[in-house]
Amino acid sequence: IPLTLDEIVDVLDGHPSRALAHFVARGVSTDSRTCSAGDVFIALRGARFDGHGYVDAALSRGAAAAIVDGAPSPDGRPLIYVADTGAALKRLAAHHRGLSSASVIAVTGSNGKTTTKAMIHHVLSRRLKGRGAPASFNNAIGVPLTLLSVEHGDDYLVVEIGSSARGEVASLAKMASPNVAVVTSIGEAHLAGFGDRSGVAAEKMSLLAHVRRGGLAVVNGDSEEIERIVKRGVGCNVVSFGVSGGADVRVGKVVTRVDSTRFTINDRFAVRLAVPGRHNALNAAAAFAVCRRLAL
């Protein structure tokens, strides 16, 4: 979605190094190697890298401007100074998401989120225009870059949200402001950061607090930890999936082979997947619930 450099300066409360033309940015990049003409380059700092050392490389590839940390100073280059480039990336992504009418589907969970994300995108793309997050784009850099990838005319965007510490899901979910939230499973991953399975569930289910009004949560109905949180109230409509009898989208009659999985949904729909594994039947059930929500 087109943004002028002046608009970017306003959104970020930034300070340009010099007067910037009313140029429309083509995209946003955090990697000078893949920066294209017309992109805005954001110089991120990390434990093992510092994008500020690659500003000139990005500009030489045709970047319209670079967003950098630091106090404003005169500079012949087209720079936008901000207090924190990492925070600027998130702020710009949240603004960009607010400009889009696409339905955002945010997927989190201890296991299965990447596969479920891919399944949702695969089905939706048959009838709608949209995109899904690339592999591993589920952190404080990947999620905002995914949100910044949405274009005018997109019907949907599937975002993957990961976490290894308390509060990460909520922070990324607030930025994504999803129409649909999916929690695939609760496992024992990253227990050092969450204490126990209940802590993991609280972290993953914090996604639901940021679902837009009238939105939907699709959650694993076989998880006792999730069930306890849902019973306390989550502020949005909930559809459960699983093998338990109380699941809204119930998986049954699962037959797995080396190259496929067959099962039924609510004893009405016969499904065949070209991948093996009972867990994939559950991932597909979550995708089924999402796609029914979007009238497919």
Coordinates of C-alpha atoms in Angstrom, one line a residue:
I1 CA 0.0 0.0 0.0
P2 CA 1.7 3.2 -1.1
L3 CA 3.2 5.4 1.6
T4 CA 5.0 8.7 0.9
L5 CA 8.2 9.4 2.7
D6 CA 6.5 12.4 4.4
E7 CA 3.8 10.0 5.7
I8 CA 6.4 7.6 7.0
V9 CA 8.2 10.5 8.8
D10 CA 4.8 11.5 10.4
V11 CA 3.9 7.9 11.4
L12 CA 7.3 7.4 13.1
D13 CA 7.7 10.9 14.6
G14 CA 11.0 10.8 12.7
H15 CA 13.4 13.6 11.7
P16 CA 14.6 13.7 8.1
S17 CA 18.2 14.5 7.4
R18 CA 17.1 16.8 4.6
A19 CA 13.9 17.7 2.8
L20 CA 12.5 14.5 1.3
A21 CA 10.6 14.4 -2.0
H22 CA 7.0 13.4 -2.0
F23 CA 8.2 10.0 -3.1
V24 CA 5.9 6.9 -2.8
A25 CA 7.8 4.0 -1.2
R26 CA 7.5 0.7 -3.1
G27 CA 8.2 -1.4 -0.1
V28 CA 10.2 -1.9 3.1
S29 CA 13.4 -3.8 3.5
T30 CA 15.7 -4.8 6.4
D31 CA 18.3 -6.5 4.2
S32 CA 20.5 -4.4 2.0
R33 CA 21.2 -7.5 -0.2
T34 CA 17.6 -7.7 -1.3
C35 CA 16.7 -4.1 -1.2
S36 CA 15.1 -2.9 -4.4
A37 CA 14.8 0.5 -6.1
G38 CA 12.2 2.6 -4.3
D39 CA 12.2 0.6 -1.0
V40 CA 12.7 2.1 2.4
F41 CA 15.6 0.4 4.2
I42 CA 15.3 0.0 8.0
A43 CA 18.7 -0.3 9.7
L44 CA 18.0 -2.8 12.5
R45 CA 20.4 -3.6 15.4
G46 CA 20.9 -7.1 16.6
A47 CA 23.2 -9.1 18.8
R48 CA 25.2 -10.2 15.8
F49 CA 24.6 -7.6 13.2
D50 CA 24.0 -3.8 12.8
G51 CA 22.1 -2.7 9.7
H52 CA 23.6 0.8 10.1
G53 CA 26.7 -0.5 8.5
Y54 CA 24.8 -1.3 5.3
V55 CA 22.9 1.9 4.8
D56 CA 25.1 3.0 1.9
A57 CA 24.8 -0.4 0.3
A58 CA 21.0 -0.1 0.4
L59 CA 21.0 3.4 -1.0
S60 CA 23.3 2.3 -3.8
R61 CA 20.7 -0.3 -4.7
G62 CA 18.1 2.4 -5.2
A63 CA 16.5 2.7 -1.7
A64 CA 14.5 5.8 -1.5
A65 CA 15.5 6.4 2.1
A66 CA 16.9 4.7 5.1
I67 CA 15.5 4.7 8.7
V68 CA 18.3 4.9 11.3
D69 CA 18.8 5.3 15.0
G70 CA 20.2 8.4 16.5
A71 CA 19.9 12.1 17.0
P72 CA 19.1 14.1 13.9
S73 CA 22.0 15.6 12.0
P74 CA 22.6 17.2 8.6
D75 CA 23.4 14.6 6.1
G76 CA 23.3 14.6 2.3
R77 CA 21.8 11.1 2.3
P78 CA 18.0 10.6 2.5
L79 CA 17.8 9.4 6.1
I80 CA 15.0 9.4 8.6
Y81 CA 16.2 9.5 12.2
V82 CA 14.2 7.7 14.9
A83 CA 14.9 6.7 18.6
D84 CA 14.7 2.9 17.9
T85 CA 14.6 1.3 14.4
G86 CA 13.1 -1.9 15.8
A87 CA 10.2 0.0 17.4
A88 CA 9.9 2.0 14.1
L89 CA 9.5 -1.3 12.1
K90 CA 6.6 -2.4 14.4
R91 CA 5.0 1.0 14.3
L92 CA 5.1 1.3 10.6
A93 CA 3.7 -2.3 10.2
A94 CA 0.8 -1.5 12.6
H95 CA 0.0 1.6 10.5
H96 CA 0.2 -0.3 7.3
R97 CA -2.1 -3.0 8.6
G98 CA -4.6 -0.3 9.5
L99 CA -4.7 0.8 5.9
S100 CA -5.7 -2.7 4.6
S101 CA -9.1 -4.2 4.3
A102 CA -7.7 -7.7 4.1
S103 CA -8.8 -10.2 6.7
V104 CA -5.8 -11.0 8.9
I105 CA -5.5 -14.6 10.2
A106 CA -3.0 -15.0 13.0
V107 CA -1.7 -18.5 13.8
T108 CA 0.1 -19.4 17.0
G109 CA 0.7 -22.6 19.1
S110 CA 3.4 -24.9 20.4
N111 CA 3.3 -27.1 17.3
G112 CA 1.7 -27.1 13.9
K113 CA 1.5 -23.4 13.3
T114 CA 3.6 -23.3 10.2
T115 CA 1.7 -26.3 8.6
T116 CA -1.7 -24.8 9.6
K117 CA -0.7 -21.4 8.2
A118 CA 0.3 -23.1 4.9
M119 CA -2.9 -25.1 4.7
I120 CA -5.0 -22.0 5.3
H121 CA -3.2 -20.1 2.6
H122 CA -3.4 -23.0 0.2
V123 CA -7.2 -23.3 0.5
L124 CA -7.9 -19.6 0.5
S125 CA -5.7 -18.9 -2.5
R126 CA -7.9 -21.1 -4.6
R127 CA -10.7 -18.5 -4.6
L128 CA -9.3 -15.3 -2.9
K129 CA -6.3 -13.0 -3.4
G130 CA -3.8 -12.9 -0.5
R131 CA -0.6 -14.2 0.9
G132 CA 0.9 -16.1 3.8
A133 CA 4.0 -15.4 5.9
P134 CA 7.2 -17.0 4.6
A135 CA 8.7 -19.8 6.7
S136 CA 10.1 -18.6 10.1
F137 CA 8.6 -15.1 9.7
N138 CA 7.1 -15.4 13.2
N139 CA 9.1 -13.0 15.4
A140 CA 9.5 -9.3 16.0
I141 CA 11.1 -8.8 12.6
G142 CA 9.2 -11.4 10.5
V143 CA 5.7 -10.5 11.7
P144 CA 5.9 -6.8 10.8
L145 CA 7.5 -7.6 7.5
T146 CA 4.6 -9.9 6.7
L147 CA 2.1 -7.1 7.6
L148 CA 4.0 -4.7 5.4
S149 CA 3.7 -7.2 2.5
V150 CA 0.0 -6.8 2.1
E151 CA -1.2 -5.0 -1.1
H152 CA -4.3 -3.2 -2.2
G153 CA -6.9 -5.7 -3.3
D154 CA -5.7 -8.5 -1.0
D155 CA -8.6 -10.4 0.6
Y156 CA -6.5 -12.0 3.3
L157 CA -3.1 -12.3 5.0
V158 CA -2.0 -15.3 7.1
V159 CA 0.5 -14.3 9.8
E160 CA 2.4 -16.8 12.0
I161 CA 3.2 -15.7 15.5
G162 CA 5.8 -17.4 17.7
S163 CA 7.1 -16.8 21.2
S164 CA 9.9 -17.8 23.5
A165 CA 9.2 -15.4 26.4
R166 CA 6.2 -13.9 28.1
G167 CA 4.4 -11.1 26.4
E168 CA 5.8 -11.8 22.9
V169 CA 2.5 -13.1 21.5
A170 CA 0.5 -10.2 22.9
S171 CA 3.0 -7.6 21.5
L172 CA 2.9 -9.1 18.0
A173 CA -0.9 -9.7 18.1
K174 CA -1.6 -6.1 19.0
M175 CA 0.4 -5.1 15.9
A176 CA -1.4 -7.6 13.7
S177 CA -5.0 -6.9 15.0
P178 CA -6.3 -10.1 13.6
N179 CA -9.8 -10.9 12.4
V180 CA -9.3 -14.5 13.1
A181 CA -6.9 -16.1 15.7
V182 CA -5.8 -19.7 15.6
V183 CA -4.2 -21.6 18.5
T184 CA -3.0 -25.0 17.2
S185 CA -1.8 -26.7 20.3
I186 CA -0.3 -26.4 23.8
G187 CA 3.0 -28.2 24.4
E188 CA 6.0 -28.1 26.6
A189 CA 8.2 -25.9 24.3
H190 CA 10.1 -23.1 26.0
L191 CA 9.0 -24.1 29.5
A192 CA 12.0 -22.1 30.9
G193 CA 10.2 -19.0 29.8
F194 CA 6.7 -20.0 30.8
G195 CA 7.1 -22.3 33.8
D196 CA 4.6 -25.0 32.8
R197 CA 1.9 -25.9 30.3
S198 CA -0.6 -23.5 31.9
G199 CA 2.0 -20.7 31.4
V200 CA 2.4 -21.8 27.7
A201 CA -1.4 -21.7 27.3
A202 CA -1.7 -18.2 28.8
E203 CA 1.0 -16.9 26.5
K204 CA -0.5 -18.5 23.3
M205 CA -4.1 -17.6 24.3
S206 CA -3.1 -13.9 24.8
L207 CA -3.5 -13.7 21.0
L208 CA -7.3 -13.7 21.5
A209 CA -7.3 -10.5 23.4
H210 CA -6.4 -8.6 20.2
V211 CA -9.0 -10.1 17.9
R212 CA -11.0 -7.4 16.2
R213 CA -14.6 -6.9 17.3
G214 CA -16.8 -9.5 15.7
G215 CA -13.8 -11.7 15.0
L216 CA -13.3 -15.4 15.6
A217 CA -10.9 -17.6 17.6
V218 CA -10.2 -21.2 16.4
V219 CA -8.7 -23.2 19.2
N220 CA -7.6 -26.7 20.0
G221 CA -10.5 -28.3 21.8
D222 CA -8.5 -31.3 23.1
S223 CA -6.4 -29.0 25.4
E224 CA -7.5 -28.8 29.0
E225 CA -5.4 -25.7 29.5
I226 CA -7.2 -23.9 26.6
E227 CA -10.6 -25.1 27.8
R228 CA -10.0 -23.5 31.2
I229 CA -9.1 -20.2 29.7
V230 CA -12.1 -20.2 27.3
K231 CA -14.5 -21.0 30.2
R232 CA -13.2 -17.9 32.0
G233 CA -14.1 -15.8 28.9
V234 CA -12.0 -14.5 26.1
G235 CA -14.0 -11.7 24.6
C236 CA -14.6 -13.1 21.1
N237 CA -16.4 -16.0 19.4
V238 CA -14.7 -19.3 19.7
V239 CA -14.8 -22.4 17.5
S240 CA -12.9 -25.5 18.8
F241 CA -11.4 -28.3 16.7
G242 CA -10.1 -31.7 17.8
V243 CA -11.0 -35.4 18.3
S244 CA -13.0 -34.9 21.5
G245 CA -16.7 -35.3 21.3
G246 CA -17.3 -31.7 22.4
A247 CA -15.3 -30.1 19.6
D248 CA -17.2 -27.9 17.1
V249 CA -15.0 -29.2 14.2
R250 CA -14.6 -32.9 15.2
V251 CA -12.0 -35.1 13.6
G252 CA -12.9 -38.8 13.4
K253 CA -12.1 -42.1 11.6
V254 CA -8.5 -41.2 11.1
V255 CA -6.5 -43.5 8.9
T256 CA -2.8 -42.7 8.3
R257 CA -0.6 -44.2 5.5
V258 CA 2.9 -43.5 4.4
D259 CA 1.8 -40.9 1.9
S260 CA -1.6 -39.8 3.1
T261 CA -4.1 -39.3 5.9
R262 CA -7.9 -39.9 5.6
F263 CA -10.4 -38.7 8.2
T264 CA -13.9 -37.2 8.6
I265 CA -15.1 -33.9 9.9
N266 CA -18.2 -34.0 12.0
D267 CA -19.1 -37.3 10.3
R268 CA -20.2 -35.3 7.3
F269 CA -17.1 -34.4 5.3
A270 CA -14.6 -37.0 4.1
V271 CA -11.1 -35.6 3.8
R272 CA -7.9 -36.9 2.2
L273 CA -4.6 -35.2 2.8
A274 CA -1.5 -35.9 0.7
V275 CA 0.6 -35.9 3.9
P276 CA 0.8 -38.5 6.6
G277 CA 0.1 -38.1 10.3
R278 CA -2.8 -37.8 12.7
H279 CA -1.5 -34.3 13.8
N280 CA -2.0 -33.1 10.2
A281 CA -5.7 -34.1 10.4
L282 CA -5.9 -31.7 13.4
N283 CA -4.0 -28.9 11.5
A284 CA -6.4 -29.4 8.6
A285 CA -9.4 -29.2 10.9
A286 CA -8.2 -25.8 12.1
A287 CA -7.8 -24.6 8.5
F288 CA -11.3 -25.9 7.7
A289 CA -12.8 -23.8 10.5
V290 CA -11.0 -20.7 9.3
C291 CA -12.0 -21.2 5.7
R292 CA -15.6 -21.8 6.7
R293 CA -15.5 -18.4 8.5
L294 CA -14.4 -16.7 5.3
A295 CA -17.3 -18.3 3.4
L296 CA -15.3 -20.9 1.5

